[in-house]
CSV table of C-alpha atoms and ligand atoms in Angstrom, one decimal:
chain,number,residue,atom,x,y,z
D,1,UNK,CA,-92.2,-12.3,170.4
D,2,UNK,CA,-95.6,-11.0,171.4
D,3,UNK,CA,-95.7,-7.8,173.4
D,4,UNK,CA,-93.6,-6.2,170.8
D,5,UNK,CA,-94.6,-4.0,167.9
D,6,UNK,CA,-93.6,-4.6,164.3
D,7,UNK,CA,-91.7,-1.3,164.3
D,8,UNK,CA,-89.6,-2.3,167.3
D,9,UNK,CA,-88.9,-5.6,165.6
D,10,UNK,CA,-87.8,-3.8,162.4
D,11,UNK,CA,-90.7,-5.2,160.5
D,12,UNK,CA,-92.9,-3.4,158.1
D,13,UNK,CA,-96.6,-4.4,157.9
D,14,UNK,CA,-98.2,-4.0,154.5
D,15,UNK,CA,-101.3,-1.9,154.8
D,16,UNK,CA,-102.9,-3.6,151.9
D,17,UNK,CA,-102.3,-7.4,152.3
D,18,UNK,CA,-100.9,-7.5,155.9
D,19,UNK,CA,-97.6,-9.2,155.0
D,20,UNK,CA,-94.7,-8.5,157.3
D,21,UNK,CA,-91.4,-7.6,155.6
D,22,UNK,CA,-88.0,-7.0,157.2
D,23,UNK,CA,-87.1,-3.3,157.1
D,24,UNK,CA,-83.7,-2.5,155.6
D,25,UNK,CA,-82.1,0.2,157.8
D,26,UNK,CA,-80.7,3.2,156.1
D,27,UNK,CA,-82.5,2.3,152.9
D,28,UNK,CA,-84.4,5.3,151.8
D,29,UNK,CA,-85.7,4.1,148.5
D,30,UNK,CA,-89.5,3.5,148.7
D,31,UNK,CA,-89.9,-0.2,149.3
D,32,UNK,CA,-92.8,-2.1,147.9
D,33,UNK,CA,-94.5,-5.1,149.5
D,34,UNK,CA,-93.0,-8.3,147.9
D,35,UNK,CA,-96.4,-9.9,147.8
D,36,UNK,CA,-99.0,-7.3,146.7
D,37,UNK,CA,-96.8,-4.4,145.5
D,38,UNK,CA,-98.2,-1.7,147.7
D,39,UNK,CA,-95.7,0.9,149.0
D,40,UNK,CA,-94.3,-0.1,152.4
D,41,UNK,CA,-93.8,2.2,155.2
D,42,UNK,CA,-93.7,1.7,159.0
D,43,UNK,CA,-96.3,4.5,159.6
D,44,UNK,CA,-98.4,6.4,157.1
D,45,UNK,CA,-96.3,9.1,155.4
D,46,UNK,CA,-96.6,12.5,157.0
D,47,UNK,CA,-99.8,11.3,158.7
D,48,UNK,CA,-100.2,14.2,161.2
D,49,UNK,CA,-99.5,17.1,158.8
D,50,UNK,CA,-101.6,15.6,156.0
D,51,UNK,CA,-104.5,14.9,158.3
D,52,UNK,CA,-104.3,18.5,159.7
D,53,UNK,CA,-104.4,20.0,156.1
D,54,UNK,CA,-107.5,17.9,155.2
D,55,UNK,CA,-109.2,18.7,158.5
D,56,UNK,CA,-108.6,22.5,158.1
D,57,UNK,CA,-110.0,22.3,154.6
D,58,UNK,CA,-113.0,20.5,155.8
D,59,UNK,CA,-113.7,23.1,158.6
D,60,UNK,CA,-113.5,25.8,156.0
D,61,UNK,CA,-115.9,24.0,153.6
D,62,UNK,CA,-118.2,23.2,156.5
D,63,UNK,CA,-119.3,26.8,156.8
D,64,UNK,CA,-120.7,27.4,153.2
D,65,UNK,CA,-122.0,23.8,153.3
D,66,UNK,CA,-124.3,24.9,156.1
D,67,UNK,CA,-125.0,28.5,155.0
D,68,UNK,CA,-125.7,28.0,151.3
D,69,UNK,CA,-128.9,26.2,150.1
D,70,UNK,CA,-128.5,22.5,149.3
D,71,UNK,CA,-131.5,22.7,147.0
D,72,UNK,CA,-134.2,25.0,145.8
D,73,UNK,CA,-137.8,24.0,144.9
D,74,UNK,CA,-139.6,26.0,142.2
D,75,UNK,CA,-143.3,25.5,142.3
D,76,UNK,CA,-145.8,27.5,140.3
D,77,UNK,CA,-143.3,30.4,139.8
D,78,UNK,CA,-142.3,30.6,143.5
D,79,UNK,CA,-138.8,29.5,144.5
D,80,UNK,CA,-137.9,28.3,148.0
D,81,UNK,CA,-134.4,27.5,149.0
D,82,UNK,CA,-133.4,25.1,151.7
D,83,UNK,CA,-130.2,24.8,153.7
D,84,UNK,CA,-129.4,21.6,155.6
D,85,UNK,CA,-130.8,23.1,158.8
D,86,UNK,CA,-133.9,24.6,157.3
D,87,UNK,CA,-134.6,21.2,155.6
D,88,UNK,CA,-134.5,19.6,159.1
D,89,UNK,CA,-136.8,22.3,160.5
D,90,UNK,CA,-139.2,21.7,157.6
D,91,UNK,CA,-139.4,18.1,158.6
D,92,UNK,CA,-140.0,18.9,162.2
D,93,UNK,CA,-142.8,21.4,161.3
D,94,UNK,CA,-144.5,18.7,159.2
D,95,UNK,CA,-144.3,16.3,162.1
D,96,UNK,CA,-141.7,14.0,160.4
D,97,UNK,CA,-139.7,13.6,163.6
D,98,UNK,CA,-137.8,10.4,163.0
D,99,UNK,CA,-136.7,11.6,159.6
D,100,UNK,CA,-135.7,15.0,161.0
D,101,UNK,CA,-133.6,13.3,163.6
D,102,UNK,CA,-132.0,11.0,161.0
D,103,UNK,CA,-131.0,13.9,158.7
D,104,UNK,CA,-129.9,16.1,161.6
D,105,UNK,CA,-127.7,13.3,162.9
D,106,UNK,CA,-126.3,12.2,159.5
D,107,UNK,CA,-125.8,15.7,158.1
D,108,UNK,CA,-125.0,17.9,161.1
D,109,UNK,CA,-123.8,15.8,164.0
D,110,UNK,CA,-121.7,13.2,162.3
D,111,UNK,CA,-119.5,15.6,160.1
D,112,UNK,CA,-119.0,17.9,163.1
D,113,UNK,CA,-118.2,15.1,165.5
D,114,UNK,CA,-115.9,13.5,163.0
D,115,UNK,CA,-113.9,16.8,162.7
D,116,UNK,CA,-113.8,17.3,166.4
D,117,UNK,CA,-112.7,13.8,167.1
D,118,UNK,CA,-109.9,13.9,164.4
D,119,UNK,CA,-108.8,17.3,165.7
D,120,UNK,CA,-108.6,15.9,169.3
D,121,UNK,CA,-106.8,12.7,168.2
D,122,UNK,CA,-104.2,14.8,166.3
D,123,UNK,CA,-103.6,17.1,169.3
D,124,UNK,CA,-103.4,14.1,171.6
D,125,UNK,CA,-100.8,12.5,169.4
D,126,UNK,CA,-98.8,15.7,169.0
D,127,UNK,CA,-98.8,16.2,172.8
D,128,UNK,CA,-97.7,12.6,173.3
D,129,UNK,CA,-100.7,11.9,175.4
D,130,UNK,CA,-100.8,8.6,177.4
D,131,UNK,CA,-104.5,9.0,178.3
D,132,UNK,CA,-106.7,6.0,177.5
D,133,UNK,CA,-105.1,4.7,174.2
D,134,UNK,CA,-107.7,1.9,173.9
D,135,UNK,CA,-110.6,4.4,174.0
D,136,UNK,CA,-108.8,6.8,171.6
D,137,UNK,CA,-108.3,4.0,169.1
D,138,UNK,CA,-112.0,3.1,169.5
D,139,UNK,CA,-113.0,6.7,168.8
D,140,UNK,CA,-110.9,6.5,165.6
D,141,UNK,CA,-112.5,3.3,164.6
D,142,UNK,CA,-116.0,4.7,165.0
D,143,UNK,CA,-115.1,7.9,163.1
D,144,UNK,CA,-113.8,5.9,160.2
D,145,UNK,CA,-116.9,3.7,160.1
D,146,UNK,CA,-119.7,6.3,160.3
D,147,UNK,CA,-118.5,9.0,158.0
D,148,UNK,CA,-120.0,7.5,154.9
D,149,UNK,CA,-123.6,7.9,156.2
D,150,UNK,CA,-123.3,11.7,155.9
D,151,UNK,CA,-123.7,11.2,152.1
D,152,UNK,CA,-127.4,10.5,152.6
D,153,UNK,CA,-128.4,14.1,152.1
D,154,UNK,CA,-126.5,14.3,148.9
D,155,UNK,CA,-128.3,11.3,147.6
D,156,UNK,CA,-131.7,12.7,148.7
D,157,UNK,CA,-131.0,15.9,146.7
D,158,UNK,CA,-130.0,13.8,143.7
D,159,UNK,CA,-133.2,11.7,143.8
D,160,UNK,CA,-135.4,14.7,144.4
D,161,UNK,CA,-133.8,16.5,141.4
D,162,UNK,CA,-134.4,13.4,139.3
D,163,UNK,CA,-138.0,12.9,140.4
D,164,UNK,CA,-139.4,16.4,140.6
D,165,UNK,CA,-139.1,17.9,137.2
D,166,UNK,CA,-142.7,18.7,136.1
D,167,UNK,CA,-142.1,22.0,134.2
D,168,UNK,CA,-144.2,24.8,135.7
D,169,UNK,CA,-145.7,22.5,138.3
D,170,UNK,CA,-142.6,21.8,140.3
D,171,UNK,CA,-138.8,21.5,139.7
D,172,UNK,CA,-135.9,21.0,142.1
D,173,UNK,CA,-132.4,22.4,141.6
D,174,UNK,CA,-129.3,21.3,143.5
D,175,UNK,CA,-127.7,24.2,145.3
D,176,UNK,CA,-124.1,25.2,146.0
D,177,UNK,CA,-124.4,24.1,149.6
D,178,UNK,CA,-124.6,20.5,148.4
D,179,UNK,CA,-121.3,20.8,146.6
D,180,UNK,CA,-119.5,22.1,149.7
D,181,UNK,CA,-121.3,19.5,151.8
D,182,UNK,CA,-120.2,16.6,149.5
D,183,UNK,CA,-116.7,18.1,149.7
D,184,UNK,CA,-116.7,18.0,153.5
D,185,UNK,CA,-117.8,14.4,153.5
D,186,UNK,CA,-115.2,13.3,151.0
D,187,UNK,CA,-112.4,15.3,152.6
D,188,UNK,CA,-113.1,14.0,156.1
D,189,UNK,CA,-113.1,10.5,154.7
D,190,UNK,CA,-109.7,11.1,153.3
D,191,UNK,CA,-108.6,12.7,156.6
D,192,UNK,CA,-109.7,9.5,158.5
D,193,UNK,CA,-107.7,7.4,156.1
D,194,UNK,CA,-104.5,9.5,156.4
D,195,UNK,CA,-104.6,9.5,160.2
D,196,UNK,CA,-102.5,6.6,161.5
D,197,UNK,CA,-103.9,5.2,164.8
D,198,UNK,CA,-100.5,3.5,165.5
D,199,UNK,CA,-99.2,7.0,166.4
D,200,UNK,CA,-101.4,6.8,169.5
D,201,UNK,CA,-99.5,3.7,170.6
D,202,UNK,CA,-96.0,4.7,169.6
D,203,UNK,CA,-95.7,7.0,172.6
D,204,UNK,CA,-96.7,4.2,175.0
D,205,UNK,CA,-93.9,2.0,173.5
D,206,UNK,CA,-91.1,4.5,174.2
D,207,UNK,CA,-92.3,4.8,177.8
D,208,UNK,CA,-91.7,1.1,178.7
D,209,UNK,CA,-88.0,1.3,177.7
Y,1,UNK,CA,-89.7,-18.7,163.4
Y,2,UNK,CA,-90.9,-17.5,160.0
Y,3,UNK,CA,-92.3,-14.1,159.4
Y,4,UNK,CA,-95.4,-15.7,158.0
Y,5,UNK,CA,-96.6,-16.9,161.3
Y,6,UNK,CA,-96.7,-13.3,162.6
Y,7,UNK,CA,-99.1,-10.5,162.0
Y,8,UNK,CA,-99.1,-6.9,163.1
Y,9,UNK,CA,-102.2,-5.1,164.3
Y,10,UNK,CA,-103.1,-2.5,161.7
Y,11,UNK,CA,-104.3,-0.1,164.4
Y,12,UNK,CA,-101.6,-0.3,167.1
Y,13,UNK,CA,-98.8,-2.3,165.4
Y,14,UNK,CA,-98.5,-5.0,168.1
Y,15,UNK,CA,-97.2,-8.3,166.8
Y,16,UNK,CA,-99.3,-11.4,167.2
Y,17,UNK,CA,-98.7,-15.0,166.3
Y,18,UNK,CA,-101.3,-16.3,163.8
Y,19,UNK,CA,-103.1,-19.3,165.3
Y,20,UNK,CA,-105.9,-21.3,163.7
Y,21,UNK,CA,-109.3,-20.4,165.1
Y,22,UNK,CA,-112.7,-22.0,164.7
Y,23,UNK,CA,-115.1,-21.2,161.9
Y,24,UNK,CA,-116.9,-18.0,162.6
Y,25,UNK,CA,-114.5,-16.9,165.3
Y,26,UNK,CA,-112.7,-13.6,165.3
Y,27,UNK,CA,-109.1,-12.9,166.3
Y,28,UNK,CA,-108.7,-9.6,168.0
Y,29,UNK,CA,-105.7,-7.5,169.0
Y,30,UNK,CA,-104.9,-8.1,172.7
Y,31,UNK,CA,-103.9,-4.5,173.2
Y,32,UNK,CA,-106.4,-2.3,171.3
Y,33,UNK,CA,-109.2,-4.8,170.4
Y,34,UNK,CA,-109.0,-4.3,166.6
Y,35,UNK,CA,-110.0,-7.2,164.4
Y,36,UNK,CA,-106.9,-9.1,163.2
Y,37,UNK,CA,-108.6,-11.8,161.1
Y,38,UNK,CA,-111.8,-13.8,161.0
Y,39,UNK,CA,-112.1,-17.5,160.1
Y,40,UNK,CA,-114.9,-18.0,157.6
Y,41,UNK,CA,-116.7,-21.1,156.5
Y,42,UNK,CA,-116.3,-22.0,152.9
Y,43,UNK,CA,-115.2,-18.4,152.2
Y,44,UNK,CA,-114.3,-18.3,148.6
Y,45,UNK,CA,-117.2,-20.4,147.2
Y,46,UNK,CA,-119.7,-18.4,149.1
Y,47,UNK,CA,-118.3,-15.1,148.1
Y,48,UNK,CA,-118.2,-16.1,144.5
Y,49,UNK,CA,-121.8,-17.2,144.5
Y,50,UNK,CA,-122.8,-13.9,146.2
Y,51,UNK,CA,-120.7,-11.9,143.7
Y,52,UNK,CA,-122.5,-13.5,140.7
Y,53,UNK,CA,-125.9,-12.9,142.4
Y,54,UNK,CA,-124.7,-9.3,143.1
Y,55,UNK,CA,-123.8,-8.6,139.5
Y,56,UNK,CA,-127.2,-9.8,138.2
Y,57,UNK,CA,-129.0,-7.6,140.8
Y,58,UNK,CA,-126.7,-4.7,139.9
Y,59,UNK,CA,-127.6,-4.9,136.3
Y,60,UNK,CA,-131.4,-5.1,137.1
Y,61,UNK,CA,-131.0,-2.2,139.6
Y,62,UNK,CA,-129.4,0.0,137.0
Y,63,UNK,CA,-131.7,-0.9,134.1
Y,64,UNK,CA,-135.2,-0.5,135.5
Y,65,UNK,CA,-136.8,2.6,137.1
Y,66,UNK,CA,-136.6,2.5,140.9
Y,67,UNK,CA,-139.2,5.2,141.6
Y,68,UNK,CA,-142.1,6.7,139.7
Y,69,UNK,CA,-143.5,10.0,140.8
Y,70,UNK,CA,-147.1,10.8,140.0
Y,71,UNK,CA,-148.2,14.4,140.6
Y,72,UNK,CA,-151.6,15.5,139.2
Y,73,UNK,CA,-151.3,13.0,136.4
Y,74,UNK,CA,-147.8,13.9,135.4
Y,75,UNK,CA,-145.5,10.9,135.9
Y,76,UNK,CA,-141.7,11.0,136.1
Y,77,UNK,CA,-139.7,7.8,136.3
Y,78,UNK,CA,-136.2,7.5,137.4
Y,79,UNK,CA,-133.4,5.0,137.1
Y,80,UNK,CA,-130.2,5.3,139.1
Y,81,UNK,CA,-128.4,7.2,136.4
Y,82,UNK,CA,-131.1,9.8,135.8
Y,83,UNK,CA,-130.2,11.8,139.0
Y,84,UNK,CA,-126.6,12.0,137.9
Y,85,UNK,CA,-127.6,13.2,134.4
Y,86,UNK,CA,-129.9,15.8,135.8
Y,87,UNK,CA,-127.3,17.1,138.3
Y,88,UNK,CA,-124.8,17.3,135.4
Y,89,UNK,CA,-127.4,19.3,133.3
Y,90,UNK,CA,-127.9,21.7,136.2
Y,91,UNK,CA,-124.2,22.5,136.1
Y,92,UNK,CA,-123.4,20.5,139.3
Y,93,UNK,CA,-120.6,18.5,137.6
Y,94,UNK,CA,-118.6,17.7,140.7
Y,95,UNK,CA,-121.6,16.6,142.6
Y,96,UNK,CA,-122.7,14.4,139.6
Y,97,UNK,CA,-119.3,12.8,139.5
Y,98,UNK,CA,-119.3,12.0,143.3
Y,99,UNK,CA,-122.7,10.5,143.1
Y,100,UNK,CA,-121.9,8.5,139.9
Y,101,UNK,CA,-118.7,7.1,141.5
Y,102,UNK,CA,-120.0,6.2,144.9
Y,103,UNK,CA,-123.3,4.7,143.9
Y,104,UNK,CA,-122.7,3.1,140.5
Y,105,UNK,CA,-119.0,3.0,139.3
Y,106,UNK,CA,-117.3,1.8,142.5
Y,107,UNK,CA,-119.8,-0.9,143.4
Y,108,UNK,CA,-119.7,-2.1,139.8
Y,109,UNK,CA,-115.9,-2.3,139.6
Y,110,UNK,CA,-115.8,-4.0,143.0
Y,111,UNK,CA,-118.2,-6.7,141.9
Y,112,UNK,CA,-116.4,-7.2,138.6
Y,113,UNK,CA,-113.0,-7.3,140.4
Y,114,UNK,CA,-114.2,-9.9,142.8
Y,115,UNK,CA,-115.6,-12.0,139.9
Y,116,UNK,CA,-112.2,-11.7,138.1
Y,117,UNK,CA,-110.4,-12.7,141.3
Y,118,UNK,CA,-112.6,-15.6,142.5
Y,119,UNK,CA,-113.9,-17.3,139.3
Y,120,UNK,CA,-110.5,-18.5,138.1
Y,121,UNK,CA,-109.6,-19.5,141.7
Y,122,UNK,CA,-112.6,-21.8,141.8
Y,123,UNK,CA,-111.1,-23.6,138.8
Y,124,UNK,CA,-107.8,-23.8,140.6
Y,125,UNK,CA,-106.1,-21.0,138.5
Y,126,UNK,CA,-104.6,-17.7,139.5
Y,127,UNK,CA,-105.8,-14.8,137.3
Y,128,UNK,CA,-103.1,-12.6,135.8
Y,129,UNK,CA,-102.3,-9.4,137.9
Y,130,UNK,CA,-104.2,-10.9,140.8
Y,131,UNK,CA,-102.3,-8.8,143.4
Y,132,UNK,CA,-102.9,-5.5,141.5
Y,133,UNK,CA,-106.6,-6.2,140.9
Y,134,UNK,CA,-107.4,-7.3,144.4
Y,135,UNK,CA,-105.4,-4.5,145.9
Y,136,UNK,CA,-107.5,-2.0,143.9
Y,137,UNK,CA,-110.8,-3.7,144.9
Y,138,UNK,CA,-109.6,-3.5,148.6
Y,139,UNK,CA,-108.7,0.2,148.3
Y,140,UNK,CA,-112.1,1.0,146.8
Y,141,UNK,CA,-113.9,-0.4,149.8
Y,142,UNK,CA,-114.7,2.8,151.6
Y,143,UNK,CA,-116.1,4.5,148.5
Y,144,UNK,CA,-118.9,2.2,147.5
Y,145,UNK,CA,-122.0,3.6,149.3
Y,146,UNK,CA,-125.0,1.8,147.9
Y,147,UNK,CA,-126.4,1.2,151.3
Y,148,UNK,CA,-126.3,4.9,152.0
Y,149,UNK,CA,-128.0,5.5,148.7
Y,150,UNK,CA,-130.8,3.1,149.6
Y,151,UNK,CA,-131.3,5.1,152.8
Y,152,UNK,CA,-131.5,8.2,150.6
Y,153,UNK,CA,-134.2,6.6,148.5
Y,154,UNK,CA,-136.3,5.9,151.7
Y,155,UNK,CA,-135.8,9.4,152.9
Y,156,UNK,CA,-136.9,10.9,149.6
Y,157,UNK,CA,-140.0,8.7,149.5
Y,158,UNK,CA,-141.1,9.8,152.9
Y,159,UNK,CA,-140.4,13.5,152.0
Y,160,UNK,CA,-142.4,13.4,148.8
Y,161,UNK,CA,-145.2,11.2,150.2
Y,162,UNK,CA,-147.4,14.1,151.1
Y,163,UNK,CA,-146.9,15.9,147.8
Y,164,UNK,CA,-147.5,13.1,145.2
Y,165,UNK,CA,-148.0,9.4,144.7
Y,166,UNK,CA,-144.8,7.5,144.8
Y,167,UNK,CA,-144.7,4.1,143.0
Y,168,UNK,CA,-141.7,1.9,143.8
Y,169,UNK,CA,-140.3,0.2,140.7
Y,170,UNK,CA,-138.6,-3.1,140.1
Y,171,UNK,CA,-135.1,-1.7,140.6
Y,172,UNK,CA,-135.8,-0.6,144.2
Y,173,UNK,CA,-136.4,-4.3,145.2
Y,174,UNK,CA,-133.4,-5.6,143.4
Y,175,UNK,CA,-131.5,-2.7,145.0
Y,176,UNK,CA,-132.6,-3.6,148.5
Y,177,UNK,CA,-131.6,-7.3,147.9
Y,178,UNK,CA,-128.3,-6.2,146.4
Y,179,UNK,CA,-127.4,-4.3,149.6
Y,180,UNK,CA,-128.0,-7.5,151.6
Y,181,UNK,CA,-126.0,-9.6,149.0
Y,182,UNK,CA,-123.1,-7.1,149.1
Y,183,UNK,CA,-123.0,-7.1,152.9
Y,184,UNK,CA,-123.0,-10.9,152.9
Y,185,UNK,CA,-120.3,-11.0,150.3
Y,186,UNK,CA,-118.1,-8.7,152.3
Y,187,UNK,CA,-118.8,-10.8,155.5
Y,188,UNK,CA,-118.0,-14.1,153.8
Y,189,UNK,CA,-114.7,-13.0,152.1
Y,190,UNK,CA,-111.5,-13.9,153.9
Y,191,UNK,CA,-108.8,-11.8,152.1
Y,192,UNK,CA,-106.0,-14.0,153.6
Y,193,UNK,CA,-107.1,-16.8,151.3
Y,194,UNK,CA,-106.6,-14.6,148.2
Y,195,UNK,CA,-103.2,-13.2,149.3
Y,196,UNK,CA,-102.1,-16.8,150.0
Y,197,UNK,CA,-102.4,-17.5,146.2
Y,198,UNK,CA,-100.3,-14.5,145.2
Y,199,UNK,CA,-96.7,-15.5,144.2
Y,200,UNK,CA,-94.0,-13.5,145.8
Y,201,UNK,CA,-91.8,-11.4,143.6
O,301,LIG,ZN1,-104.0,-3.5,168.1
């Protein structure tokens, strides 16, 4: 029986507990897994359109996330605002190279790369691409795993806000950019969850017949 | 051939026959390479022990200050929740909620959910609503980001080092150990052993 997919064998695999159940054809009532109770479906519901919607929202939020200040420092009456990129430049100017690279990677490269990869995967699925399914699945796996690390800048802002509140001496305020940036991270995480990597493989299935 | 002996790859849907593998071994999908299942040594006992340790560390990490900031004699101390409260006061309610959920609420619920699941099992009992509770714990997985928060602490310390004296508190050490314990708990848990106990409806 190996060499066949669950869908071909009319089996539904539970996304939560992994139990295989027999699909009842023509039955449109939403079935639940007999073991854990999670809703059963052969493929994630409306995976492509849902993921597109989330990705487009993330692209839109990505712009204010980078243009608006993520935090502003007020020290002795003077206020200085920092965007993500100016924060990175600040670190470079002060010789903190490894930290600058880390923040640049986590806050700029990872979210952008994640959006580009998911966009590419969606287009490849819609165009019924047969190109390197193993590598595309691997790309998806990486995208899903690294997204969380982009939150680091949000936590840095939170910690700085909590630590630096010395009245006139120095205070730090979180900026609107941080809100949009957190939204981008959360939305792209949802986008990675709604994308169904099995769609990459469904096209290959039909080819063999 | 029963359906229980088969498993579908969650990434490419290919069916595989479940075969026993050695402790520490990993079964991968032959087509796409995704991990199908792992065989773990003494899985439930180990995970239970780590969960109990994790809960204690979690309480310590949330009770004591994790950093103190000393600038020209003015000292600020922070616990995990202070940052959330300050963000809230600055009007950043959404941001405060995201930080609160990912760094405190979700990890806390996960630890308690695991304790609720594993402790009765140790005594040979199946806790009520096991399936629902464990499904919830499983679904929360991506949203607990304590390890990212720890990285955030390290970055903040380096950033502020030139500006003031930073004194690490007790919580930061328990926090660091907690990250290791959480990672070990995630690595030692074999979800198949929990699902096996759930009665079919
Ligand atoms: Zn596979």
